[in-house]
Coordinates of C-alpha atoms in Angstrom, one line a residue:
M1 CA -2.7 -25.7 -15.8
H2 CA -5.1 -25.8 -18.7
K3 CA -5.7 -22.1 -18.6
R4 CA -2.0 -21.4 -19.1
A5 CA -1.8 -23.8 -22.0
L6 CA -4.8 -22.2 -23.8
T7 CA -3.6 -18.7 -23.5
K8 CA -0.5 -19.8 -25.4
G9 CA -2.7 -20.3 -28.5
I10 CA -5.2 -22.7 -29.9
F11 CA -2.6 -25.1 -31.3
A12 CA -0.7 -25.6 -28.1
L13 CA -3.1 -28.3 -26.8
S14 CA -2.9 -30.7 -29.7
F15 CA 0.5 -30.5 -31.5
P16 CA 3.5 -28.3 -31.9
L17 CA 2.9 -25.5 -34.4
A18 CA 6.3 -25.9 -36.1
A19 CA 5.5 -29.5 -37.0
M20 CA 2.5 -28.5 -39.1
S21 CA 4.0 -25.4 -40.8
T22 CA 4.9 -25.3 -44.5
V23 CA 7.7 -22.9 -44.9
Q24 CA 7.6 -21.1 -48.2
A25 CA 10.7 -20.2 -50.1
A26 CA 9.9 -16.5 -49.9
A27 CA 8.9 -16.5 -46.2
P28 CA 11.5 -15.4 -43.7
E29 CA 13.1 -18.2 -41.7
L30 CA 11.8 -18.9 -38.2
T31 CA 12.8 -21.4 -35.6
A32 CA 10.3 -23.8 -34.0
E33 CA 10.5 -21.7 -30.8
E34 CA 9.9 -18.5 -32.8
M35 CA 6.9 -20.0 -34.6
D36 CA 5.3 -21.0 -31.3
R37 CA 5.8 -17.6 -29.8
A38 CA 4.4 -15.9 -32.9
N39 CA 1.4 -18.1 -32.8
T40 CA 0.7 -16.9 -29.2
I41 CA 1.0 -13.3 -30.3
Y42 CA -1.3 -13.9 -33.2
F43 CA -3.9 -15.6 -31.1
Q44 CA -3.9 -12.9 -28.5
R45 CA -3.7 -9.8 -30.7
C46 CA -4.7 -10.6 -34.3
A47 CA -7.0 -13.5 -34.7
G48 CA -10.2 -11.7 -33.6
C49 CA -10.1 -9.3 -36.6
H50 CA -8.1 -11.3 -39.2
G51 CA -9.4 -14.8 -38.5
T52 CA -8.1 -18.0 -37.0
T53 CA -7.0 -19.2 -40.4
R54 CA -5.9 -15.7 -41.4
N55 CA -8.6 -15.4 -44.2
G56 CA -9.7 -12.0 -43.0
A57 CA -13.0 -10.6 -41.6
T58 CA -13.1 -7.2 -39.9
G59 CA -9.5 -6.9 -41.0
P60 CA -8.0 -8.0 -44.3
N61 CA -6.6 -11.5 -45.0
L62 CA -3.0 -12.1 -43.8
L63 CA -2.2 -14.9 -46.3
P64 CA 1.3 -15.3 -47.8
E65 CA 0.2 -14.1 -51.2
T66 CA -0.8 -10.8 -49.6
T67 CA 1.8 -10.4 -46.9
Q68 CA 4.8 -11.4 -48.9
E69 CA 3.9 -8.8 -51.5
L70 CA 3.8 -6.1 -48.8
G71 CA 7.2 -7.2 -47.5
Q72 CA 8.8 -7.2 -44.1
R73 CA 9.4 -3.4 -43.8
R74 CA 5.9 -2.4 -44.8
L75 CA 4.3 -5.0 -42.5
E76 CA 6.3 -3.8 -39.5
S77 CA 5.2 -0.2 -40.3
I78 CA 1.5 -1.1 -40.4
I79 CA 1.6 -3.1 -37.2
T80 CA 3.6 -0.4 -35.4
L81 CA 1.6 2.7 -36.5
G82 CA -1.8 1.2 -37.2
T83 CA -4.1 2.6 -39.9
E84 CA -6.8 5.2 -40.2
G85 CA -9.2 2.5 -41.3
G86 CA -9.6 1.2 -37.8
M87 CA -6.5 -0.9 -36.9
N88 CA -4.9 0.3 -33.7
N89 CA -1.2 0.9 -33.4
F90 CA 0.9 -1.7 -31.6
D91 CA 3.8 0.6 -30.9
G92 CA 4.1 0.6 -27.1
I93 CA 1.9 -2.5 -26.8
L94 CA 4.3 -5.0 -28.3
P95 CA 8.1 -4.7 -28.1
E96 CA 9.9 -4.1 -31.4
E97 CA 11.2 -7.7 -31.6
D98 CA 7.6 -9.1 -31.3
I99 CA 6.4 -6.7 -34.1
T100 CA 9.3 -8.0 -36.2
L101 CA 8.5 -11.6 -35.3
I102 CA 4.7 -11.4 -36.1
S103 CA 5.6 -9.7 -39.4
K104 CA 7.6 -12.7 -40.4
Y105 CA 5.1 -15.2 -39.1
I106 CA 2.2 -13.9 -41.2
Q107 CA 4.3 -14.5 -44.4
H108 CA 4.1 -18.2 -43.7
D109 CA 1.2 -20.5 -44.6
P110 CA -1.4 -20.8 -41.8
V111 CA -1.9 -24.2 -40.3
D112 CA -5.1 -26.2 -39.9
P113 CA -6.3 -25.9 -36.3
P114 CA -7.8 -28.9 -34.4
E115 CA -11.5 -29.6 -34.0
M116 CA -13.3 -30.1 -30.7
S117 CA -16.1 -32.6 -30.0
L118 CA -18.8 -32.6 -27.3
A119 CA -16.8 -35.5 -25.6
D120 CA -13.7 -33.2 -25.6
M121 CA -15.7 -30.5 -23.8
K122 CA -17.1 -32.9 -21.2
E123 CA -13.6 -34.0 -20.3
R124 CA -12.8 -30.4 -19.4
W125 CA -16.1 -29.5 -17.7
Q126 CA -15.7 -28.8 -13.9
V127 CA -18.2 -28.0 -11.1
F128 CA -16.4 -26.3 -8.2
V129 CA -19.5 -25.7 -6.1
A130 CA -22.4 -28.0 -6.4
P131 CA -25.8 -26.3 -7.0
E132 CA -27.2 -27.6 -3.8
D133 CA -24.3 -26.1 -1.9
L134 CA -24.7 -22.6 -3.2
P135 CA -25.9 -19.9 -0.7
T136 CA -29.6 -19.2 -0.5
E137 CA -29.0 -15.5 0.3
P138 CA -26.1 -13.0 -0.2
Q139 CA -23.1 -13.9 2.1
H140 CA -22.1 -10.2 2.3
D141 CA -23.8 -6.9 3.1
L142 CA -22.7 -5.2 -0.1
N143 CA -25.2 -3.7 -2.7
W144 CA -24.5 -6.4 -5.2
E145 CA -27.0 -4.9 -7.7
N146 CA -24.6 -2.0 -8.1
F147 CA -21.6 -4.1 -8.7
M148 CA -19.6 -3.4 -11.9
V149 CA -18.6 -6.7 -13.4
T150 CA -15.5 -5.6 -15.1
I151 CA -13.3 -7.3 -17.7
L152 CA -9.6 -7.3 -16.8
R153 CA -8.7 -8.3 -20.3
D154 CA -5.0 -9.4 -20.3
R155 CA -5.2 -10.5 -16.6
G156 CA -7.6 -13.3 -17.5
A157 CA -10.0 -12.2 -14.8
M158 CA -13.2 -10.3 -13.9
G159 CA -12.9 -7.5 -11.5
I160 CA -16.0 -7.1 -9.2
I161 CA -16.2 -3.5 -8.2
D162 CA -18.6 -2.0 -5.7
A163 CA -20.0 1.1 -7.4
D164 CA -21.3 2.5 -4.1
T165 CA -17.8 2.6 -2.5
K166 CA -15.7 2.6 -5.7
E167 CA -13.6 -0.3 -4.3
L168 CA -12.5 -3.5 -5.9
V169 CA -14.3 -6.4 -4.1
T170 CA -12.3 -9.2 -5.7
E171 CA -10.8 -10.5 -8.9
V172 CA -12.3 -13.7 -10.2
E173 CA -10.1 -16.0 -12.3
T174 CA -11.7 -16.6 -15.7
G175 CA -10.6 -17.1 -19.3
Y176 CA -8.2 -14.9 -21.2
A177 CA -9.5 -11.7 -22.8
V178 CA -13.1 -12.0 -21.9
H179 CA -15.2 -10.1 -24.5
V180 CA -18.5 -9.7 -22.7
A181 CA -20.5 -10.9 -19.6
K182 CA -24.1 -11.9 -19.5
E183 CA -26.4 -12.1 -16.5
S184 CA -29.0 -14.6 -15.1
S185 CA -32.5 -13.3 -15.0
D186 CA -32.2 -12.1 -11.4
G187 CA -28.7 -10.7 -11.9
R188 CA -27.1 -13.0 -9.4
F189 CA -25.1 -15.3 -11.7
W190 CA -22.8 -13.9 -14.5
Y191 CA -21.5 -16.0 -17.4
V192 CA -18.3 -15.0 -19.1
Q193 CA -16.6 -16.4 -22.2
G194 CA -12.8 -16.1 -22.6
R195 CA -11.1 -15.9 -25.9
D196 CA -9.4 -19.2 -24.9
G197 CA -12.8 -21.0 -24.9
R198 CA -13.2 -21.0 -21.1
L199 CA -16.9 -20.4 -20.3
S200 CA -17.3 -19.6 -16.6
K201 CA -20.2 -19.0 -14.2
I202 CA -19.8 -16.5 -11.4
D203 CA -21.9 -16.2 -8.2
L204 CA -22.1 -12.7 -6.9
W205 CA -23.8 -13.8 -3.6
M206 CA -20.7 -15.7 -2.5
D207 CA -18.2 -13.9 -0.2
P208 CA -16.1 -13.2 -2.2
P209 CA -17.8 -13.8 -5.5
Q210 CA -16.3 -16.8 -7.3
V211 CA -16.5 -19.2 -10.2
T212 CA -18.9 -22.1 -9.4
A213 CA -18.5 -24.1 -12.7
E214 CA -16.8 -23.9 -16.1
V215 CA -16.4 -25.7 -19.4
F216 CA -14.2 -25.1 -22.4
I217 CA -16.4 -24.9 -25.6
G218 CA -13.6 -24.1 -28.1
Y219 CA -10.0 -23.0 -28.6
D220 CA -10.9 -19.5 -29.6
A221 CA -14.3 -18.1 -28.5
R222 CA -16.1 -14.8 -28.0
D223 CA -19.7 -14.6 -26.6
V224 CA -22.3 -16.0 -24.4
A225 CA -26.0 -15.7 -23.6
V226 CA -28.5 -17.0 -21.1
S227 CA -32.1 -18.2 -21.6
H228 CA -34.5 -15.7 -19.9
Y229 CA -37.9 -16.7 -21.4
G230 CA -40.8 -18.4 -19.8
E231 CA -40.4 -21.9 -18.3
W232 CA -36.8 -22.0 -19.7
K233 CA -35.7 -19.1 -17.6
D234 CA -32.0 -19.6 -16.5
K235 CA -32.1 -23.2 -17.9
Y236 CA -29.6 -22.9 -20.7
V237 CA -26.4 -21.0 -21.5
I238 CA -25.0 -20.8 -25.0
G239 CA -21.4 -20.2 -25.9
G240 CA -20.2 -19.2 -29.3
S241 CA -16.8 -20.3 -30.7
Y242 CA -14.5 -18.7 -33.3
W243 CA -12.7 -22.0 -33.6
P244 CA -14.0 -24.5 -34.2
P245 CA -16.9 -22.5 -35.8
H246 CA -19.8 -23.7 -33.7
F247 CA -22.1 -22.9 -30.8
V248 CA -22.6 -25.0 -27.7
I249 CA -25.7 -25.1 -25.5
A250 CA -25.0 -26.0 -21.9
D251 CA -26.9 -26.5 -18.6
A252 CA -26.9 -23.0 -17.0
E253 CA -27.0 -24.5 -13.5
T254 CA -24.0 -27.0 -13.8
M255 CA -22.4 -25.8 -17.1
E256 CA -22.5 -29.3 -18.5
P257 CA -22.3 -29.1 -22.3
L258 CA -25.4 -30.6 -23.9
K259 CA -25.4 -29.9 -27.6
V260 CA -22.9 -28.6 -30.2
V261 CA -24.0 -27.2 -33.6
S262 CA -21.6 -26.3 -36.4
T263 CA -22.0 -22.9 -38.0
R264 CA -20.0 -23.7 -41.2
S265 CA -22.2 -22.4 -43.9
Y266 CA -22.6 -20.4 -47.1
D267 CA -22.2 -16.6 -47.3
T268 CA -24.7 -14.3 -49.1
E269 CA -23.0 -14.9 -52.4
G270 CA -23.2 -18.7 -52.1
N271 CA -19.5 -19.3 -51.1
F272 CA -18.8 -22.0 -48.6
R273 CA -17.3 -20.6 -45.4
N274 CA -15.3 -23.2 -43.4
E275 CA -14.4 -20.5 -40.9
A276 CA -17.9 -19.1 -40.2
R277 CA -17.4 -17.9 -36.7
V278 CA -20.0 -17.1 -34.0
A279 CA -19.5 -13.3 -33.5
A280 CA -22.2 -12.6 -30.9
L281 CA -25.1 -14.2 -29.0
Y282 CA -28.2 -12.8 -27.5
N283 CA -31.4 -14.0 -25.7
T284 CA -34.6 -12.7 -27.2
P285 CA -37.0 -11.2 -24.7
H286 CA -40.2 -12.3 -26.5
A287 CA -39.5 -15.9 -27.5
P288 CA -37.6 -19.0 -26.3
T289 CA -34.8 -18.3 -28.7
F290 CA -31.2 -17.3 -29.0
L291 CA -29.8 -15.1 -31.7
V292 CA -26.5 -16.5 -33.2
N293 CA -24.7 -14.0 -35.4
V294 CA -22.5 -16.0 -37.9
K295 CA -19.8 -13.6 -38.8
E296 CA -18.4 -14.7 -42.2
S297 CA -21.7 -16.1 -43.6
G298 CA -23.7 -12.9 -43.0
Q299 CA -26.5 -14.9 -41.4
V300 CA -28.4 -14.3 -38.2
W301 CA -29.6 -17.7 -36.8
Q302 CA -32.6 -17.6 -34.5
V303 CA -32.2 -20.8 -32.4
D304 CA -35.3 -22.1 -30.6
Y305 CA -34.2 -23.6 -27.3
S306 CA -37.7 -24.9 -26.3
D307 CA -36.7 -28.3 -27.5
I308 CA -33.0 -28.7 -28.0
D309 CA -33.4 -32.4 -29.1
N310 CA -35.4 -31.2 -32.1
L311 CA -33.6 -27.9 -32.7
R312 CA -35.4 -25.3 -34.8
I313 CA -33.1 -22.8 -36.5
D314 CA -34.4 -19.9 -38.6
Q315 CA -31.7 -18.5 -40.8
M316 CA -31.9 -14.9 -41.9
E317 CA -29.5 -13.8 -44.7
T318 CA -28.2 -10.3 -44.1
A319 CA -24.7 -9.0 -44.8
E320 CA -21.1 -9.8 -44.0
F321 CA -19.4 -9.6 -41.5
L322 CA -21.7 -9.7 -38.6
H323 CA -20.5 -8.4 -35.2
D324 CA -22.1 -7.0 -32.1
G325 CA -25.7 -5.7 -31.7
F326 CA -28.4 -4.6 -29.3
F327 CA -32.2 -4.5 -28.9
D328 CA -34.6 -1.6 -29.3
P329 CA -36.4 -0.5 -26.0
T330 CA -39.3 -2.8 -26.7
G331 CA -37.0 -5.9 -27.0
R332 CA -38.6 -6.9 -30.3
Y333 CA -36.2 -5.5 -32.8
F334 CA -32.5 -6.5 -32.9
Q335 CA -30.0 -4.0 -34.3
I336 CA -26.7 -5.5 -35.4
A337 CA -23.6 -4.3 -37.3
A338 CA -22.4 -6.0 -40.5
N339 CA -19.3 -3.9 -40.2
M340 CA -17.4 -4.9 -43.4
S341 CA -20.6 -4.2 -45.4
D342 CA -20.8 -0.8 -43.7
K343 CA -24.4 -1.6 -42.6
M344 CA -26.6 -2.0 -39.6
V345 CA -29.0 -4.9 -39.9
F346 CA -32.5 -5.0 -38.3
I347 CA -34.2 -8.2 -37.3
D348 CA -37.8 -8.7 -36.0
T349 CA -37.4 -11.4 -33.4
E350 CA -41.2 -12.0 -33.2
T351 CA -41.6 -12.8 -36.9
R352 CA -38.0 -14.1 -37.1
K353 CA -37.4 -12.2 -40.3
L354 CA -35.0 -9.5 -41.6
V355 CA -36.7 -6.1 -41.5
S356 CA -34.2 -3.8 -43.1
M357 CA -30.6 -2.9 -43.7
L358 CA -29.1 0.6 -43.5
E359 CA -25.7 1.9 -44.7
T360 CA -24.3 4.0 -41.9
G361 CA -20.6 4.7 -42.5
T362 CA -17.3 2.8 -42.5
K363 CA -17.4 -0.3 -40.2
P364 CA -20.2 0.4 -37.7
H365 CA -19.5 -1.0 -34.2
P366 CA -22.2 -0.2 -31.6
G367 CA -20.9 -2.5 -28.9
P368 CA -23.8 -2.6 -26.3
G369 CA -25.4 0.2 -28.2
A370 CA -27.6 3.1 -27.2
N371 CA -31.3 4.0 -27.5
W372 CA -32.7 7.4 -26.8
V373 CA -35.4 9.9 -27.8
D374 CA -34.4 12.6 -30.3
P375 CA -36.5 15.8 -30.4
E376 CA -37.0 15.6 -34.2
C377 CA -36.9 11.9 -35.0
G378 CA -38.4 10.4 -31.9
P379 CA -37.0 7.0 -30.6
V380 CA -33.5 6.4 -32.2
A381 CA -30.5 4.2 -31.7
G382 CA -26.9 4.9 -32.6
T383 CA -23.5 3.4 -33.4
T384 CA -19.9 4.4 -33.5
H385 CA -17.6 3.2 -36.4
L386 CA -14.3 1.4 -36.5
G387 CA -13.3 3.1 -39.7
E388 CA -14.1 6.7 -39.2
G389 CA -15.0 9.3 -36.5
L390 CA -18.7 9.2 -36.8
L391 CA -21.8 8.7 -34.7
T392 CA -24.8 7.6 -36.8
F393 CA -28.3 7.3 -35.4
W394 CA -31.5 6.1 -36.9
G395 CA -35.2 5.8 -36.1
N396 CA -36.2 2.5 -34.5
D397 CA -39.9 2.9 -33.7
P398 CA -41.8 1.4 -36.7
E399 CA -45.1 1.5 -34.8
G400 CA -45.0 5.1 -33.5
H401 CA -42.8 6.8 -36.1
P402 CA -43.0 4.7 -39.3
D403 CA -41.5 7.4 -41.5
Q404 CA -38.3 7.4 -39.4
A405 CA -38.0 3.7 -38.9
W406 CA -34.6 2.3 -40.0
Q407 CA -33.7 5.6 -41.7
I408 CA -30.8 7.8 -40.7
C409 CA -31.8 10.6 -38.4
D410 CA -28.4 12.3 -38.3
Q411 CA -24.6 11.7 -38.4
I412 CA -22.3 13.6 -36.0
E413 CA -18.6 13.7 -36.7
T414 CA -16.2 12.9 -33.9
D415 CA -12.4 13.2 -33.9
G416 CA -11.7 9.5 -34.5
P417 CA -13.1 6.0 -34.9
G418 CA -14.4 4.3 -31.8
L419 CA -15.7 1.1 -30.3
F420 CA -18.6 2.0 -27.9
V421 CA -21.6 4.3 -27.5
R422 CA -23.7 4.4 -24.3
T423 CA -26.6 6.4 -22.7
H424 CA -29.3 6.1 -20.1
P425 CA -33.0 7.0 -20.3
D426 CA -32.7 9.6 -17.6
S427 CA -29.5 11.1 -19.0
P428 CA -29.3 14.2 -21.2
H429 CA -26.1 12.8 -22.8
V430 CA -24.8 10.1 -25.2
W431 CA -21.2 9.1 -24.5
I432 CA -18.9 8.1 -27.4
D433 CA -15.4 6.7 -27.2
Q434 CA -12.7 7.2 -29.9
A435 CA -10.5 4.2 -28.9
M436 CA -9.6 3.1 -32.4
H437 CA -7.7 6.2 -33.4
P438 CA -3.9 5.6 -33.2
E439 CA -3.1 9.0 -31.6
P440 CA -3.3 9.6 -27.8
D441 CA -4.5 13.1 -28.4
V442 CA -7.7 11.5 -29.7
N443 CA -8.0 8.0 -28.2
Q444 CA -7.6 9.2 -24.6
W445 CA -10.6 11.5 -25.1
V446 CA -14.3 10.7 -25.3
M447 CA -17.1 12.8 -26.8
V448 CA -20.3 13.6 -25.0
M449 CA -23.3 14.5 -27.1
N450 CA -26.2 16.6 -25.8
K451 CA -29.4 14.7 -26.9
E452 CA -31.4 18.0 -27.4
T453 CA -28.8 20.1 -29.3
R454 CA -26.6 17.3 -30.7
E455 CA -23.6 19.3 -29.7
L456 CA -20.4 17.5 -28.7
T457 CA -18.3 18.1 -25.6
P458 CA -14.8 16.6 -25.5
I459 CA -13.7 15.0 -22.2
H460 CA -10.1 14.1 -21.5
V461 CA -10.3 10.8 -19.6
A462 CA -6.6 10.0 -19.2
D463 CA -5.9 13.4 -17.7
R464 CA -2.8 12.2 -15.8
P465 CA 0.7 11.7 -17.4
L466 CA 0.7 8.4 -19.3
E467 CA 4.0 7.7 -21.1
H468 CA 2.8 4.3 -22.3
D469 CA -0.1 3.3 -24.6
A470 CA -3.5 3.8 -23.0
V471 CA -6.9 4.5 -24.4
A472 CA -10.3 5.6 -23.0
V473 CA -12.8 2.9 -23.8
H474 CA -16.3 1.6 -22.9
M475 CA -18.8 3.6 -20.9
E476 CA -21.3 2.3 -18.3
Y477 CA -23.8 4.0 -16.0
D478 CA -24.2 3.0 -12.4
Q479 CA -27.4 1.9 -10.8
T480 CA -28.6 5.4 -10.1
G481 CA -28.1 6.5 -13.7
T482 CA -26.1 9.6 -12.5
E483 CA -22.5 8.3 -12.9
V484 CA -20.7 7.2 -16.0
W485 CA -17.7 4.9 -15.7
V486 CA -15.0 5.0 -18.4
S487 CA -12.1 2.6 -18.6
I488 CA -8.5 3.7 -19.1
W489 CA -7.1 0.6 -20.8
A490 CA -3.3 0.7 -20.3
R491 CA -1.9 -1.6 -22.9
G492 CA 1.8 -0.7 -22.9
E493 CA 4.3 -3.5 -22.3
G494 CA 5.0 -3.7 -18.6
H495 CA 2.3 -1.2 -17.7
Q496 CA -0.9 -3.3 -17.8
N497 CA -1.5 -2.7 -14.1
D498 CA -1.6 1.0 -14.6
G499 CA -5.2 0.8 -15.9
A500 CA -8.1 2.6 -14.1
I501 CA -11.7 3.5 -14.3
V502 CA -12.7 7.2 -14.2
V503 CA -16.1 7.9 -12.7
F504 CA -17.9 11.1 -14.1
D505 CA -20.9 12.9 -12.9
D506 CA -23.2 12.6 -15.9
K507 CA -24.8 16.1 -15.4
T508 CA -21.7 18.2 -14.7
L509 CA -19.2 16.0 -16.6
E510 CA -16.8 16.4 -13.7
V511 CA -14.6 13.6 -12.3
K512 CA -16.1 12.1 -9.1
A513 CA -13.7 9.3 -8.4
V514 CA -10.9 7.1 -9.9
V515 CA -10.6 3.4 -9.3
E516 CA -6.8 2.8 -9.7
G517 CA -4.5 -0.2 -10.1
L518 CA -6.6 -2.3 -12.5
N519 CA -5.0 -4.7 -15.0
T520 CA -6.2 -3.8 -18.6
P521 CA -9.8 -2.9 -17.7
T522 CA -12.2 -2.8 -20.7
G523 CA -15.9 -3.6 -20.6
K524 CA -18.0 -3.0 -17.5
F525 CA -21.5 -4.3 -16.8
N526 CA -23.7 -2.9 -14.1
V527 CA -25.8 -5.6 -12.5
Y528 CA -29.0 -3.5 -12.1
N529 CA -28.8 -1.9 -15.6
R530 CA -28.1 -5.2 -17.4
K531 CA -30.8 -7.0 -15.4
H532 CA -33.4 -4.4 -16.3
H533 CA -32.1 -3.8 -19.8
V534 CA -31.4 -0.1 -19.1
G535 CA -29.7 1.9 -21.9

């Protein structure tokens, strides 16, 4: 019951949206029912980029003083066609009446969303399988270390796919629009954070894999991380919330919420940010700390979990607006995008200090990122960009190649903006998607770069007739490092179950297999590779 309520929007739990709205004279009229539906659409499709309170972040603000000036016709055009600056088109994703509705909705004043206390979280904490009742060995004979833990975004589930057989093992019910999945130190348990605030723990040893415990840590949330260091290994899980803006530390065994910390703070210019959202969370390999990336403040918080009753937080001022990131191969240096500042930010997690910042291009977005060795620059890392078709890569070996460290090695133009870049230490290639371009002739293709020559080879992933909106997005290698899995994210209204994953031979670039019939597949996480930090 509560899952359905939350996917209707963050306000549905506490009070009717219409009762809180202030209708401005210049705003188009909407009924209470229309306002509630528009709120659902905004939560599901818009809030991540434009903010819960519509103050803007990766995307511009959608406040009445801006939207009313643009007018209904122009707003509908932007939402329908997208922009070259990185906003995807919603033509084919939303029906015309919904595009008209959301264009009217964003001309009204936003409402103040509710808060959530630790007591509220504990009321919605559930243990489905007690820790003492969990299996002591795998209950199936499948190669679970080669499972692909796959986000089925709009389905509100994770698809567990056997990469050996290319078959779907099961679909595990989780929160809506999961952003990422993080593993326990042995790879057995997976923690996923839904956009609706539902933080779930999945046991891959069960037959079939299933959720063993869950807790809701917010109304709009994004990321999760698990403690992997020393005596605290697999002791804590941290969930990050967009609204309310806070992070929550929970018991990683039972998912009981233990501590909540607000991230409301000041940005790099000293302006107070009431909506300072947790964009991404990571465990640091060399210290008992989590990295908390506070989007609107431009601060990276390194949170020491060795004593959560006396929490130590080191705050590093960087640049707005922080998003996703990844570690260098040593696990010491963290590389994160501040996409609206057009910068990559580099953190030394051992000294807990900012090392450098680098301007890369319009709105960098590395996703899980990619590290490889370039023949000229030595060890490098790269990012795609939300705002332009560009792969930028830089040196990231300050000890062995100090002259190249945190400096651009090269920039390679692609056909359009993308979300993800991925590689493998044994691969000759770097794979780059172009998912943010509004045209199918671009977003259904990926680029494959040769590491030695830096030459690009275009690959048409959606090579079957697709009359509806679908993009090629997110790459992941299998356990052997010889296969690359690319999602076809079918987003068109009524066609969500037409999604698939296309499996390529990494050396020949030929299709090996297609996993069909998946509902809005996006990110995929190979158990072995993530457990061993490969790529």
